[in-house]
Amino acid sequence: TCSAVRSYLEDNKLMEDQESGKCDLMYDEDSSFVIQSDSVCADEISSAVTEFCQGLSRWDLVNRVLYGKQLRCTDDDWDSIALESIPAFKTANDIQVRTTAEDWNSMEKQRSQLPIVQWLNIVTMKFNVDMAGPGDDGWECVASDSAQQWGISPEMQAQEKKESCKAWHMQQQDMAKEVSAPDNSATAAYNLCRLFSKHDFHLTNSEYGDNELYFRCAWHPKNAFRLHACIGGICKQSMKYVHEVLGEDGLFNMSLSEENGEFLGPQWYLWGDVAVGQDTTTLKSDGLTLKQFHKTTPKTFSLKAADAGSIATSEEFSPEDFQEKRDDLNEKIQNPDGHDGLWDQRCPHLNNHWQRHPCAYEMAMWIADFCTTFSHALPMDQMDDSATEGKLKLQCVNYGGTSRTWTSIKLESLPEIKELGEQSRKGVDAIFQYVDLTSQTLNMPVEFETGFDSCMSVSLPERKAVHWRSDEKKLVFQAA
């Protein structure tokens, strides 16, 4: 049986994995019987060939990133099928673009010298095909596990089949939905936020050393708020609006998660008691109780200064003023004013836990799409009048000899405004951390000299880039 053949080859180490970067032929005269059409393994090998060839279209963008090729299988019997390729990119109207199916008719094709079964490891059922020509030195290896090389795990593919990303998008929409709380509830939540956000409303627990528990509030649609609790710079966001968890008696018990990490579930639990009166809002009891999910017992945090536990509620909550402040903030975000403290909102850090993110597969494929669209030979023309006319080119890079995976890829910008002394700039951290799948944009900080804030916003559908800078320049570039 084929199982017995595979076990024999495995036990005798006759199918050891090839050395890194090499794709030697797997069979010689003594072992070639394994891949013959009348072999006991014919059905298994035929299925493996079919799976590999059908997967070429699914992983087309990944193969272009990893190998710089567009790939297809020849139309032959399974034991004669070879692998063909043309370049992944071509130049059209002085712009580098991806090749298409039509280009197979006009471009020179490269072809594996032997059928791909010659490179099939019958033990692992994986291919590693050499595309090098007869006169080439070395190897040009194309592996059937390119998805895994790009960092797409079986778990990510399983999530994609279960449509986990769609569920995540629905959760995000629910988190951002417009809600209108009753006036009394909105006012109570507003005053709790005002109290907790006071500069001196800091609480301590001796087990946490010098780290204090402090808060800030986030504005959300209409008249709703979410509370952010922080210890030592690590912050969690309430999973529900404050008015939804604050009872009429002043008791509250809220679950908090990492911002943009709601899919991980609650990380902290916070409960306490406040008295919301007509004149003051006051923290009742000794303080607030916090339980972190990885610790067995909750801890009580007490106010450092007793007189910080109340605030006058004479400031009336006005939905109109609230909306005006939101509009004013959005206007400031769209129009940078030096070091205005809003740069983290122009290019927010969105994705940390990629291993467990419901959209990890979609992010990996998005980055492959991005990197094969904004290659270094796709210039974007400057569209505004804020500086001497120039072009911008973007490219995906990885540094330090790291494997080329979707979580290691970084962004490099290559301005062409030489007379202004512009140099290539590197994006901060990896691309995936700043991908916004909802808007199909990449918004990430770009390295400049110390004390200079900069953010590059790139729309994949519009092929447009906006470079926000704290020197009050906003450079807009558009691809043809």
Coordinates of C-alpha atoms in Angstrom, one line a residue:
T1 CA 0.0 0.0 0.0
C2 CA 1.0 3.6 -0.3
S3 CA 1.0 4.0 3.4
A4 CA 3.6 1.2 3.7
V5 CA 5.7 2.8 1.0
R6 CA 5.6 6.2 2.8
S7 CA 6.4 4.5 6.2
Y8 CA 9.4 2.7 4.6
L9 CA 10.8 5.9 3.1
E10 CA 10.3 7.8 6.3
D11 CA 11.8 5.1 8.6
N12 CA 14.9 4.9 6.3
K13 CA 15.2 8.7 6.1
L14 CA 15.0 8.5 2.3
M15 CA 12.8 11.6 2.0
E16 CA 14.5 14.0 4.4
D17 CA 13.5 17.6 3.9
Q18 CA 15.8 19.6 1.6
E19 CA 18.3 22.1 3.0
S20 CA 17.0 25.6 3.3
G21 CA 17.0 27.4 0.0
K22 CA 17.5 24.3 -2.0
C23 CA 15.1 22.2 -4.0
D24 CA 16.9 19.1 -5.2
L25 CA 15.1 16.3 -7.1
M26 CA 13.6 13.8 -4.7
Y27 CA 13.9 10.7 -6.8
D28 CA 16.5 8.6 -8.5
E29 CA 16.4 5.5 -10.6
D30 CA 15.9 3.3 -7.6
S31 CA 13.0 5.3 -6.1
S32 CA 11.3 6.7 -9.2
F33 CA 8.8 3.8 -9.2
V34 CA 7.0 5.7 -6.5
I35 CA 5.8 8.5 -8.8
Q36 CA 4.9 6.3 -11.8
S37 CA 1.3 6.3 -13.1
D38 CA 0.9 2.7 -12.1
S39 CA 2.4 3.2 -8.6
V40 CA 0.4 2.2 -5.5
C41 CA 0.6 5.9 -4.6
A42 CA -0.9 7.1 -7.8
D43 CA -4.2 8.2 -6.3
E44 CA -2.5 10.1 -3.4
I45 CA 0.0 11.8 -5.7
S46 CA -2.7 12.7 -8.3
S47 CA -4.7 14.4 -5.5
A48 CA -1.6 16.2 -4.3
V49 CA -0.8 17.5 -7.8
T50 CA -4.4 18.7 -8.2
E51 CA -4.4 20.4 -4.8
F52 CA -1.2 22.2 -5.6
C53 CA -2.3 23.4 -9.0
Q54 CA -5.7 24.5 -7.9
G55 CA -4.0 26.4 -5.0
L56 CA -1.9 28.5 -7.3
S57 CA -4.8 30.9 -8.0
R58 CA -5.8 31.2 -4.4
W59 CA -2.2 32.0 -3.3
D60 CA -1.4 34.1 -6.4
L61 CA -0.7 37.3 -4.4
V62 CA 1.4 35.5 -1.9
N63 CA 3.5 33.8 -4.6
R64 CA 4.1 37.2 -6.3
V65 CA 5.4 38.5 -3.0
L66 CA 7.6 35.5 -2.2
Y67 CA 8.8 34.5 -5.6
G68 CA 8.1 37.5 -7.9
K69 CA 6.3 35.2 -10.3
Q70 CA 2.8 34.5 -11.6
L71 CA 2.5 30.7 -11.7
R72 CA 0.3 28.1 -13.4
C73 CA 0.4 24.3 -14.1
T74 CA 0.6 22.9 -17.6
D75 CA -2.4 21.1 -19.0
D76 CA -1.2 17.4 -18.9
D77 CA -1.7 14.2 -17.1
W78 CA -0.8 14.4 -13.4
D79 CA 2.5 12.6 -13.8
S80 CA 3.6 14.9 -16.6
I81 CA 2.4 18.3 -15.3
A82 CA 5.1 21.0 -15.2
L83 CA 5.1 24.4 -13.5
E84 CA 5.2 27.5 -15.6
S85 CA 5.8 31.1 -14.6
I86 CA 5.9 34.7 -16.0
P87 CA 7.1 37.7 -14.0
A88 CA 4.7 39.0 -11.3
F89 CA 5.0 42.5 -12.7
K90 CA 5.2 44.4 -15.9
T91 CA 5.7 48.0 -17.0
A92 CA 2.8 49.7 -18.6
N93 CA 2.9 53.5 -19.4
D94 CA 6.1 53.8 -17.3
I95 CA 4.2 52.3 -14.3
Q96 CA 4.9 48.9 -12.8
V97 CA 1.7 46.9 -12.4
R98 CA 0.8 43.2 -11.8
T99 CA 0.7 40.9 -14.8
T100 CA -2.6 39.3 -15.7
A101 CA -3.9 36.1 -17.3
E102 CA -3.7 37.8 -20.8
D103 CA 0.1 38.3 -20.4
W104 CA 0.7 34.5 -20.7
N105 CA 0.2 35.0 -24.4
S106 CA 2.7 37.7 -24.9
M107 CA 5.5 37.3 -22.2
E108 CA 8.3 34.8 -22.2
K109 CA 7.5 31.8 -20.0
Q110 CA 9.7 29.9 -17.6
R111 CA 9.1 26.2 -17.2
S112 CA 10.3 23.6 -14.7
Q113 CA 12.6 21.2 -16.6
L114 CA 10.8 18.1 -15.3
P115 CA 7.3 17.3 -14.1
I116 CA 6.5 18.6 -10.6
V117 CA 6.1 15.1 -9.2
Q118 CA 9.9 14.9 -9.3
W119 CA 10.0 17.4 -6.5
L120 CA 7.2 15.8 -4.4
N121 CA 8.1 14.6 -0.9
I122 CA 5.9 11.6 -0.7
V123 CA 6.2 11.5 3.1
T124 CA 5.1 15.1 3.7
M125 CA 3.1 15.4 0.5
K126 CA 4.7 18.8 -0.2
F127 CA 6.3 20.1 -3.3
N128 CA 9.4 22.3 -3.6
V129 CA 9.8 22.8 -7.4
D130 CA 13.0 24.1 -9.0
M131 CA 12.2 26.7 -11.7
A132 CA 15.9 27.4 -12.6
G133 CA 16.8 27.0 -16.3
P134 CA 19.4 24.6 -17.7
G135 CA 22.1 27.2 -17.7
D136 CA 21.2 28.8 -14.3
D137 CA 23.4 28.4 -11.2
G138 CA 21.7 27.6 -7.9
W139 CA 18.0 27.1 -7.3
E140 CA 14.7 28.9 -7.9
C141 CA 12.5 27.1 -5.5
V142 CA 8.7 27.4 -5.5
A143 CA 7.1 25.6 -2.5
S144 CA 3.6 24.3 -2.2
D145 CA 3.5 25.6 1.4
S146 CA 3.9 29.2 0.3
A147 CA 0.9 30.2 2.5
Q148 CA 2.7 28.8 5.5
Q149 CA 5.9 30.5 4.5
W150 CA 3.9 33.8 4.4
G151 CA 2.7 33.0 7.9
I152 CA -0.8 31.8 7.2
S153 CA -1.5 29.0 9.6
P154 CA -4.1 26.2 9.3
E155 CA -5.9 27.9 12.3
M156 CA -6.1 31.1 10.3
Q157 CA -7.6 29.3 7.3
A158 CA -10.1 27.6 9.6
Q159 CA -11.1 31.0 10.9
E160 CA -11.6 32.2 7.4
K161 CA -13.9 29.3 6.6
K162 CA -16.0 30.0 9.7
E163 CA -16.3 33.6 8.6
S164 CA -14.9 34.8 11.9
C165 CA -13.9 38.1 10.4
K166 CA -17.5 38.9 9.4
A167 CA -18.5 38.3 13.1
W168 CA -15.7 40.6 14.2
H169 CA -16.8 43.4 11.8
M170 CA -20.3 43.1 13.2
Q171 CA -18.9 43.4 16.7
Q172 CA -16.9 46.5 15.7
Q173 CA -20.1 48.0 14.2
D174 CA -21.9 47.3 17.4
M175 CA -19.1 48.9 19.5
A176 CA -19.3 52.1 17.3
K177 CA -23.1 52.2 16.9
E178 CA -24.9 55.4 17.6
V179 CA -26.8 55.2 20.9
S180 CA -28.8 57.9 22.6
A181 CA -29.0 57.3 26.4
P182 CA -31.9 58.8 28.4
D183 CA -31.1 62.3 29.7
N184 CA -30.7 61.2 33.4
S185 CA -28.5 58.2 32.5
A186 CA -26.4 60.3 30.1
T187 CA -25.9 63.0 32.7
A188 CA -24.9 60.5 35.4
A189 CA -22.4 58.8 33.1
Y190 CA -21.0 62.2 32.1
N191 CA -20.4 63.2 35.7
L192 CA -18.9 59.8 36.6
C193 CA -16.5 60.3 33.7
R194 CA -15.7 63.9 34.8
L195 CA -15.0 62.6 38.4
F196 CA -12.8 59.6 37.3
S197 CA -10.9 61.7 34.7
K198 CA -9.8 64.3 37.3
H199 CA -6.1 64.8 37.4
D200 CA -5.9 63.9 41.1
F201 CA -8.4 61.0 41.0
H202 CA -5.6 58.4 41.2
L203 CA -5.9 55.3 43.4
T204 CA -3.3 53.0 44.8
N205 CA -2.8 49.5 46.1
S206 CA 0.4 48.6 47.9
E207 CA 0.8 45.3 45.9
Y208 CA 1.2 47.4 42.7
G209 CA 4.2 49.4 44.0
D210 CA 4.3 52.9 42.4
N211 CA 1.8 52.0 39.7
E212 CA -1.5 53.9 40.2
L213 CA -5.0 53.2 38.9
Y214 CA -6.2 56.2 36.8
F215 CA -8.9 56.8 34.2
R216 CA -9.9 58.7 31.1
C217 CA -13.2 58.7 29.2
A218 CA -13.7 58.2 25.4
W219 CA -16.4 60.0 23.6
H220 CA -18.7 57.9 21.5
P221 CA -21.7 58.6 19.2
K222 CA -24.5 60.8 20.5
N223 CA -24.3 61.1 24.3
A224 CA -22.5 57.9 25.3
F225 CA -19.1 57.3 26.9
R226 CA -16.7 54.4 27.5
L227 CA -14.3 54.4 30.4
H228 CA -10.6 53.6 30.1
A229 CA -8.9 52.3 33.2
C230 CA -5.0 52.3 33.3
I231 CA -2.3 50.9 35.5
G232 CA 1.3 51.7 34.7
G233 CA 0.4 52.9 31.2
I234 CA -1.5 49.7 30.4
C235 CA -5.1 50.6 29.6
K236 CA -8.4 48.7 29.1
Q237 CA -11.6 50.0 27.7
S238 CA -15.1 49.3 29.1
M239 CA -16.9 46.8 26.8
K240 CA -20.2 48.5 27.4
Y241 CA -21.1 52.2 27.6
V242 CA -20.9 53.7 31.1
H243 CA -24.6 54.5 31.2
E244 CA -25.4 50.8 30.5
V245 CA -23.5 49.6 33.6
L246 CA -24.2 52.5 36.1
G247 CA -27.3 51.7 38.1
E248 CA -29.7 54.3 39.5
D249 CA -28.3 53.5 43.0
G250 CA -24.8 54.4 41.8
L251 CA -23.5 50.8 41.8
F252 CA -21.5 49.7 38.7
N253 CA -19.8 46.5 37.6
M254 CA -18.0 46.7 34.2
S255 CA -15.9 44.4 32.1
L256 CA -12.9 45.9 30.3
S257 CA -10.9 44.7 27.4
E258 CA -8.0 45.8 25.4
E259 CA -9.0 48.5 22.9
N260 CA -9.4 46.9 19.5
G261 CA -9.0 43.5 21.2
E262 CA -12.6 42.9 22.3
F263 CA -12.4 39.5 20.6
L264 CA -10.1 38.4 23.4
G265 CA -12.9 38.8 25.9
P266 CA -12.8 40.7 29.3
Q267 CA -9.3 41.3 30.7
W268 CA -10.3 43.3 33.8
Y269 CA -13.4 43.6 35.9
L270 CA -14.0 46.9 37.8
W271 CA -16.7 47.6 40.3
G272 CA -17.5 50.3 42.8
D273 CA -20.2 52.7 44.1
V274 CA -20.8 56.4 43.4
A275 CA -23.4 58.8 44.5
V276 CA -24.6 61.1 41.7
G277 CA -26.5 63.9 43.3
Q278 CA -27.8 67.2 42.0
D279 CA -24.8 69.1 43.4
T280 CA -22.0 66.6 43.6
T281 CA -20.8 63.3 42.3
T282 CA -19.0 61.4 45.0
L283 CA -17.1 58.1 45.2
K284 CA -18.6 56.0 48.0
S285 CA -16.9 53.4 50.2
D286 CA -13.2 53.1 50.4
G287 CA -12.4 53.0 46.7
L288 CA -12.7 50.8 43.6
T289 CA -12.2 47.0 43.3
L290 CA -10.3 45.7 40.3
K291 CA -9.8 42.0 39.2
Q292 CA -7.4 41.1 36.5
F293 CA -8.4 37.9 34.6
H294 CA -5.0 36.2 35.2
K295 CA -5.1 36.8 39.0
T296 CA -7.2 34.8 41.4
T297 CA -8.3 37.6 43.8
P298 CA -9.6 41.1 43.3
K299 CA -7.7 44.1 44.7
T300 CA -9.1 47.2 46.3
F301 CA -7.6 50.5 45.2
S302 CA -7.9 53.5 47.5
L303 CA -7.8 57.2 46.7
K304 CA -4.4 58.9 47.4
A305 CA -6.2 62.1 48.4
A306 CA -9.6 61.8 50.1
D307 CA -10.7 65.2 48.8
A308 CA -10.3 64.0 45.2
G309 CA -13.3 61.7 45.6
S310 CA -16.0 64.2 44.6
I311 CA -16.7 66.8 42.0
A312 CA -19.3 69.5 41.6
T313 CA -22.0 68.5 39.1
S314 CA -23.1 72.1 38.4
E315 CA -21.7 71.7 34.9
E316 CA -24.7 70.8 32.9
F317 CA -24.4 68.1 30.3
S318 CA -25.4 69.3 26.9
P319 CA -25.7 66.9 24.0
E320 CA -25.3 69.9 21.6
D321 CA -22.1 71.0 23.3
F322 CA -20.9 67.4 23.3
Q323 CA -21.4 67.0 19.6
E324 CA -19.7 70.4 19.0
K325 CA -16.7 69.2 20.9
R326 CA -16.6 66.0 18.9
D327 CA -16.8 67.9 15.6
D328 CA -14.1 70.3 16.8
L329 CA -11.8 67.3 17.6
N330 CA -12.4 65.7 14.2
E331 CA -11.6 69.0 12.6
K332 CA -8.3 69.1 14.5
I333 CA -7.5 65.5 13.6
Q334 CA -7.9 66.4 9.9
N335 CA -5.8 69.5 10.2
P336 CA -2.5 68.9 12.1
D337 CA -1.2 71.7 14.2
G338 CA 2.4 70.8 15.1
H339 CA 2.8 68.6 18.1
D340 CA -0.9 68.8 19.0
G341 CA -1.1 65.5 20.9
L342 CA -3.5 63.9 18.3
W343 CA -1.0 61.9 16.3
D344 CA -2.0 58.6 17.9
Q345 CA -5.5 59.2 16.6
R346 CA -4.3 60.0 13.0
C347 CA -2.5 56.7 12.8
P348 CA -3.7 54.6 15.7
H349 CA -2.1 51.3 16.7
L350 CA -4.9 48.9 15.9
N351 CA -3.7 45.3 15.9
N352 CA -1.6 43.5 18.5
H353 CA -2.7 39.9 19.0
W354 CA -2.5 38.8 15.4
Q355 CA -2.3 35.1 16.5
R356 CA -5.8 35.2 17.8
H357 CA -7.3 38.0 15.7
P358 CA -10.5 36.8 13.9
C359 CA -9.3 38.6 10.8
A360 CA -5.7 37.4 10.8
Y361 CA -6.2 35.6 7.4
E362 CA -7.8 38.7 5.8
M363 CA -5.0 40.9 7.1
A364 CA -2.3 38.5 5.7
M365 CA -4.0 38.6 2.3
W366 CA -4.6 42.3 2.4
I367 CA -0.9 42.9 3.0
A368 CA 0.0 40.7 0.1
D369 CA -2.4 42.8 -2.1
F370 CA -0.9 46.0 -0.7
C371 CA 2.7 44.9 -1.3
T372 CA 2.0 43.9 -4.9
T373 CA 0.1 47.1 -5.6
F374 CA 2.4 49.7 -4.0
S375 CA 5.7 48.3 -5.3
H376 CA 8.7 50.5 -5.6
A377 CA 8.0 51.2 -9.3
L378 CA 4.5 52.5 -8.8
P379 CA 5.0 56.3 -8.5
M380 CA 2.2 58.5 -7.0
D381 CA 2.1 62.1 -8.2
Q382 CA 1.8 64.9 -5.7
M383 CA -1.6 66.4 -6.0
D384 CA -1.4 69.5 -3.7
D385 CA 0.5 72.8 -3.8
S386 CA 2.2 72.6 -0.4
A387 CA 5.6 71.7 -1.8
T388 CA 7.6 71.5 -5.0
E389 CA 6.0 68.9 -7.3
G390 CA 7.3 65.5 -6.6
K391 CA 6.5 61.8 -6.6
L392 CA 6.1 59.2 -3.8
K393 CA 6.9 55.5 -4.1
L394 CA 6.2 52.9 -1.5
Q395 CA 7.6 49.5 -1.0
C396 CA 7.3 46.6 1.4
V397 CA 10.6 45.5 3.1
N398 CA 11.8 43.4 5.9
Y399 CA 15.0 43.9 7.8
G400 CA 17.6 42.0 9.7
G401 CA 17.4 38.8 7.7
T402 CA 13.9 38.0 9.0
S403 CA 11.7 35.7 7.1
R404 CA 9.4 37.4 4.6
T405 CA 6.1 36.9 6.4
W406 CA 3.0 39.1 6.6
T407 CA 3.8 39.9 10.3
S408 CA 7.4 41.0 9.6
I409 CA 6.8 43.2 6.5
K410 CA 7.4 46.9 7.0
L411 CA 6.8 50.0 4.9
E412 CA 9.4 52.2 3.3
S413 CA 8.6 55.5 1.5
L414 CA 10.8 56.8 -1.2
P415 CA 10.0 60.5 -1.9
E416 CA 11.4 62.0 -5.1
I417 CA 11.7 65.6 -3.9
K418 CA 15.5 65.7 -3.9
E419 CA 15.8 69.4 -3.9
L420 CA 14.1 69.5 -0.6
G421 CA 16.5 67.1 0.9
E422 CA 13.9 64.4 1.3
Q423 CA 15.1 60.9 2.2
S424 CA 13.5 57.5 2.3
R425 CA 11.6 56.9 5.5
K426 CA 10.7 53.8 7.3
G427 CA 7.3 53.1 8.9
V428 CA 7.3 52.5 12.6
D429 CA 6.7 48.8 13.5
A430 CA 5.2 46.2 11.1
I431 CA 2.5 47.0 8.6
F432 CA -0.1 44.7 10.1
Q433 CA -0.3 46.7 13.4
Y434 CA -1.8 49.7 11.5
V435 CA -4.0 48.0 8.9
D436 CA -7.7 49.2 9.1
L437 CA -9.7 46.5 7.3
T438 CA -12.9 48.4 7.7
S439 CA -11.7 51.4 5.6
Q440 CA -9.1 49.3 3.6
T441 CA -6.4 51.8 4.6
L442 CA -3.0 51.7 6.2
N443 CA -2.4 54.5 8.7
M444 CA 1.0 54.3 10.3
P445 CA 3.7 56.6 11.9
V446 CA 6.7 57.2 9.7
E447 CA 10.1 57.8 11.2
F448 CA 11.5 61.4 10.9
E449 CA 14.1 63.2 13.0
T450 CA 13.6 63.4 16.8
G451 CA 10.7 65.5 17.8
F452 CA 9.0 65.4 14.5
D453 CA 5.6 63.7 14.1
S454 CA 4.5 62.1 10.9
C455 CA 1.8 59.7 9.7
M456 CA 1.3 58.1 6.3
S457 CA -2.2 57.2 5.4
V458 CA -2.6 54.9 2.3
S459 CA -5.8 53.8 0.7
L460 CA -5.5 50.6 -1.2
P461 CA -8.8 51.0 -3.2
E462 CA -8.1 54.6 -4.1
R463 CA -4.3 54.1 -4.6
K464 CA -3.8 57.3 -2.7
A465 CA -1.5 58.4 0.0
V466 CA -1.7 61.3 2.5
H467 CA 1.4 62.2 4.4
W468 CA 0.5 64.2 7.5
R469 CA 3.5 66.0 9.1
S470 CA 3.9 68.1 12.2
D471 CA 5.6 70.9 10.3
E472 CA 2.0 71.6 9.2
K473 CA 2.5 70.2 5.7
K474 CA 0.0 67.6 4.4
L475 CA 1.3 66.0 1.2
V476 CA -1.2 64.2 -1.0
F477 CA -0.2 61.7 -3.6
Q478 CA -2.3 59.9 -6.2
A479 CA -1.4 56.9 -8.4
A480 CA -2.4 57.2 -12.1

